[in-house]
Amino acid sequence: MARARISDVAAAAGVSVTTVSLVMNDVESRISDETRQRVREAARAIGYAPSSVARGLRTQQTRTVGLISDQIATTPFAGDMLAGAQDAARENGYLVFLIDTGGDSVIEADAIRALTAQQVDALIYACMWHQVVPAPTGLPAGAVFLDCRPEGGGFRSVVPDDRAGGAAAVRQLVAAGHRRIAYIDTDDTPIASALRHEGYLEVLAENGIPVDPSLHVHGETTARGGRAAFEQLLELPEEQRPTAIFCFNDRMAAGVYIAAHRRGLDIPRDLSIVGYDDQQLVAAEQDPPLTTIALPHYDMGRWAMEVALGVRAEGDEDATHLMECPVIRRDSVGPPPAQVAKPNRRRASHTERPPEAATDR
């Protein structure tokens, strides 16, 4: 089918080609509202749309944004970052060109060259988890880093506030009365691991809880890693074992659930657990549902796009914005076992726990 032309719209509306051009490009003129409406209705009727190429040549804008990611587009875990970026782009009249490199540096370099050749108006460089990365060669000066920080600075970036998130997780357990709190950590993502551990230590210090190195164990960022780390904690003498556990992520927490249930332990009656990520199909699906810290993927994606488009002003060009990680309260936190297992006290239900340790999102 032949593409509708501007002359076709002019003929259908009974006006000149110049009038159609002024109306379709929103140029201020003395054209009446009635004529403008007639032109737009004619354009809709015959399926005419202004050429974005021609408009770009005139305005020096393509109304497009390039978004380069490592594995985000193929991983549902971080997909909300794309949703946030795309929503912000659409609301401001921009189209997003997404290229997932799979972590391949050659594909990444080709993607930057291709997007630059297409004259995108902005570019976002995104990673699947909080990390420091070298700035790729050829990246334009106004690029924004999403869920990562550029080595040496020079670009604006947004990452989750993992230290504050770790502190928020441990505060949930302290508020419920726990003092023997373990941290099941990982070596797989060193920046987030260190920051969440700092938050853990911060809350212990502010509550006068001594640090016990035996309660800081490591494992893979998988359910299997969580199970193995929990088994390590169970090897401690009974009086040294934790009554509560903060897990680096929800998958590790799911492993703790499995190991705890196999041992006949009830959550949260015998053991309280807090995870991290609020991972879809993991945290809320545990029995009982897992209290966790949400990674603000959607908000980070939206922030990055708004800054890249210039609709949000955010300080220095090489500043890093820390995004709050909210607490998602569910049913995996309760008082320590010593407070639960009292004579003649019936089994505690989820609704009988202190308000600060229960409630929904």
Tab-separated table of N, CA, C and O in Angstrom, residues 8-54:
chain	number	residue	atom	x	y	z
A	8	ASP	N	-2.031	14.468	-0.344
A	8	ASP	CA	-3.300	13.744	-0.207
A	8	ASP	C	-4.144	14.347	0.908
A	8	ASP	O	-5.367	14.461	0.792
A	9	VAL	N	-3.480	14.721	2.012
A	9	VAL	CA	-4.199	15.347	3.131
A	9	VAL	C	-4.755	16.700	2.681
A	9	VAL	O	-5.907	17.047	2.989
A	10	ALA	N	-3.941	17.458	1.969
A	10	ALA	CA	-4.384	18.781	1.507
A	10	ALA	C	-5.613	18.654	0.621
A	10	ALA	O	-6.590	19.421	0.761
A	11	ALA	N	-5.614	17.651	-0.267
A	11	ALA	CA	-6.760	17.457	-1.163
A	11	ALA	C	-7.995	17.037	-0.375
A	11	ALA	O	-9.110	17.514	-0.639
A	12	ALA	N	-7.801	16.147	0.607
A	12	ALA	CA	-8.947	15.663	1.389
A	12	ALA	C	-9.545	16.753	2.265
A	12	ALA	O	-10.769	16.804	2.476
A	13	ALA	N	-8.697	17.647	2.766
A	13	ALA	CA	-9.174	18.703	3.657
A	13	ALA	C	-9.565	19.981	2.913
A	13	ALA	O	-10.165	20.891	3.488
A	14	GLY	N	-9.216	20.061	1.621
A	14	GLY	CA	-9.548	21.246	0.846
A	14	GLY	C	-8.717	22.452	1.220
A	14	GLY	O	-9.214	23.586	1.223
A	15	VAL	N	-7.425	22.212	1.569
A	15	VAL	CA	-6.534	23.299	1.942
A	15	VAL	C	-5.229	23.146	1.171
A	15	VAL	O	-5.034	22.177	0.434
A	16	SER	N	-4.316	24.077	1.386
A	16	SER	CA	-3.018	24.006	0.711
A	16	SER	C	-2.072	23.068	1.451
A	16	SER	O	-2.263	22.766	2.629
A	17	VAL	N	-1.025	22.632	0.743
A	17	VAL	CA	0.001	21.796	1.358
A	17	VAL	C	0.687	22.554	2.500
A	17	VAL	O	1.010	21.982	3.537
A	18	THR	N	0.904	23.849	2.316
A	18	THR	CA	1.532	24.661	3.366
A	18	THR	C	0.701	24.655	4.640
A	18	THR	O	1.228	24.541	5.751
A	19	THR	N	-0.627	24.748	4.490
A	19	THR	CA	-1.505	24.718	5.666
A	19	THR	C	-1.393	23.389	6.399
A	19	THR	O	-1.316	23.335	7.630
A	20	VAL	N	-1.383	22.299	5.629
A	20	VAL	CA	-1.251	20.971	6.256
A	20	VAL	C	0.071	20.875	7.023
A	20	VAL	O	0.117	20.390	8.156
A	21	SER	N	1.155	21.359	6.426
A	21	SER	CA	2.466	21.304	7.072
A	21	SER	C	2.474	22.082	8.379
A	21	SER	O	2.992	21.611	9.401
A	22	LEU	N	1.880	23.280	8.366
A	22	LEU	CA	1.833	24.093	9.579
A	22	LEU	C	1.023	23.414	10.679
A	22	LEU	O	1.411	23.411	11.853
A	23	VAL	N	-0.095	22.814	10.297
A	23	VAL	CA	-0.959	22.152	11.286
A	23	VAL	C	-0.292	20.907	11.855
A	23	VAL	O	-0.233	20.704	13.069
A	24	MET	N	0.236	20.048	10.972
A	24	MET	CA	0.789	18.772	11.422
A	24	MET	C	2.065	18.949	12.234
A	24	MET	O	2.430	18.078	13.036
A	25	ASN	N	2.745	20.081	12.045
A	25	ASN	CA	3.973	20.324	12.802
A	25	ASN	C	3.758	21.305	13.944
A	25	ASN	O	4.728	21.786	14.550
A	26	ASP	N	2.491	21.594	14.259
A	26	ASP	CA	2.129	22.444	15.401
A	26	ASP	C	2.818	23.803	15.350
A	26	ASP	O	3.273	24.324	16.377
A	27	VAL	N	2.917	24.352	14.172
A	27	VAL	CA	3.515	25.682	14.026
A	27	VAL	C	2.437	26.732	14.283
A	27	VAL	O	1.321	26.644	13.743
A	28	GLU	N	2.769	27.719	15.112
A	28	GLU	CA	1.798	28.766	15.410
A	28	GLU	C	1.550	29.608	14.161
A	28	GLU	O	2.485	30.030	13.475
A	29	SER	N	0.260	29.844	13.866
A	29	SER	CA	-0.113	30.652	12.709
A	29	SER	C	-1.549	31.111	12.911
A	29	SER	O	-2.168	30.828	13.932
A	30	ARG	N	-2.070	31.796	11.903
A	30	ARG	CA	-3.434	32.301	12.022
A	30	ARG	C	-4.469	31.322	11.509
A	30	ARG	O	-5.620	31.684	11.253
A	31	ILE	N	-4.080	30.093	11.362
A	31	ILE	CA	-5.035	29.069	10.897
A	31	ILE	C	-6.084	28.845	11.988
A	31	ILE	O	-5.759	28.697	13.165
A	32	SER	N	-7.349	28.837	11.594
A	32	SER	CA	-8.433	28.711	12.565
A	32	SER	C	-8.465	27.318	13.181
A	32	SER	O	-7.978	26.339	12.597
A	33	ASP	N	-9.061	27.218	14.361
A	33	ASP	CA	-9.202	25.925	15.034
A	33	ASP	C	-10.029	24.960	14.190
A	33	ASP	O	-9.762	23.749	14.165
A	34	GLU	N	-11.027	25.498	13.495
A	34	GLU	CA	-11.881	24.655	12.657
A	34	GLU	C	-11.065	24.008	11.534
A	34	GLU	O	-11.199	22.808	11.244
A	35	THR	N	-10.203	24.813	10.903
A	35	THR	CA	-9.365	24.280	9.821
A	35	THR	C	-8.361	23.267	10.358
A	35	THR	O	-8.121	22.214	9.741
A	36	ARG	N	-7.775	23.579	11.505
A	36	ARG	CA	-6.828	22.637	12.123
A	36	ARG	C	-7.503	21.290	12.380
A	36	ARG	O	-6.940	20.227	12.109
A	37	GLN	N	-8.723	21.332	12.900
A	37	GLN	CA	-9.446	20.100	13.186
A	37	GLN	C	-9.746	19.339	11.890
A	37	GLN	O	-9.609	18.106	11.841
A	38	ARG	N	-10.119	20.048	10.855
A	38	ARG	CA	-10.428	19.406	9.573
A	38	ARG	C	-9.188	18.728	8.992
A	38	ARG	O	-9.257	17.612	8.465
A	39	VAL	N	-8.033	19.388	9.095
A	39	VAL	CA	-6.792	18.809	8.582
A	39	VAL	C	-6.426	17.544	9.357
A	39	VAL	O	-6.055	16.524	8.770
A	40	ARG	N	-6.525	17.596	10.677
A	40	ARG	CA	-6.154	16.429	11.494
A	40	ARG	C	-7.092	15.249	11.232
A	40	ARG	O	-6.659	14.090	11.202
A	41	GLU	N	-8.369	15.547	11.066
A	41	GLU	CA	-9.327	14.466	10.774
A	41	GLU	C	-9.043	13.842	9.412
A	41	GLU	O	-9.123	12.617	9.240
A	42	ALA	N	-8.669	14.671	8.444
A	42	ALA	CA	-8.329	14.149	7.114
A	42	ALA	C	-7.072	13.287	7.186
A	42	ALA	O	-6.981	12.228	6.539
A	43	ALA	N	-6.088	13.728	7.968
A	43	ALA	CA	-4.843	12.959	8.110
A	43	ALA	C	-5.116	11.603	8.749
A	43	ALA	O	-4.583	10.574	8.303
A	44	ARG	N	-5.976	11.590	9.773
A	44	ARG	CA	-6.321	10.314	10.428
A	44	ARG	C	-7.055	9.394	9.463
A	44	ARG	O	-6.814	8.186	9.420
A	45	ALA	N	-7.955	9.977	8.708
A	45	ALA	CA	-8.794	9.175	7.811
A	45	ALA	C	-7.975	8.461	6.741
A	45	ALA	O	-8.279	7.325	6.364
A	46	ILE	N	-6.920	9.096	6.252
A	46	ILE	CA	-6.138	8.462	5.175
A	46	ILE	C	-4.839	7.841	5.686
A	46	ILE	O	-4.044	7.311	4.919
A	47	GLY	N	-4.615	7.905	7.043
A	47	GLY	CA	-3.441	7.257	7.619
A	47	GLY	C	-2.149	7.990	7.392
A	47	GLY	O	-1.083	7.377	7.251
A	48	TYR	N	-2.208	9.323	7.377
A	48	TYR	CA	-0.994	10.103	7.143
A	48	TYR	C	-0.306	10.414	8.474
A	48	TYR	O	-0.950	10.745	9.466
A	49	ALA	N	1.043	10.321	8.511
A	49	ALA	CA	1.844	10.740	9.658
A	49	ALA	C	3.051	11.495	9.130
A	49	ALA	O	3.650	11.095	8.125
A	50	PRO	N	3.431	12.604	9.774
A	50	PRO	CA	4.595	13.368	9.318
A	50	PRO	C	5.857	12.511	9.353
A	50	PRO	O	5.994	11.629	10.203
A	51	SER	N	6.759	12.738	8.458
A	51	SER	CA	8.018	12.000	8.411
A	51	SER	C	8.917	12.411	9.568
A	51	SER	O	9.235	13.589	9.727
A	52	SER	N	9.294	11.435	10.389
A	52	SER	CA	10.180	11.734	11.514
A	52	SER	C	11.569	12.123	11.021
A	52	SER	O	12.281	12.895	11.664
A	53	VAL	N	11.967	11.595	9.879
A	53	VAL	CA	13.276	11.945	9.321
A	53	VAL	C	13.296	13.411	8.929
A	53	VAL	O	14.229	14.162	9.255
A	54	ALA	N	12.255	13.837	8.212
A	54	ALA	CA	12.183	15.235	7.791
A	54	ALA	C	12.094	16.162	8.998
A	54	ALA	O	12.740	17.211	9.044
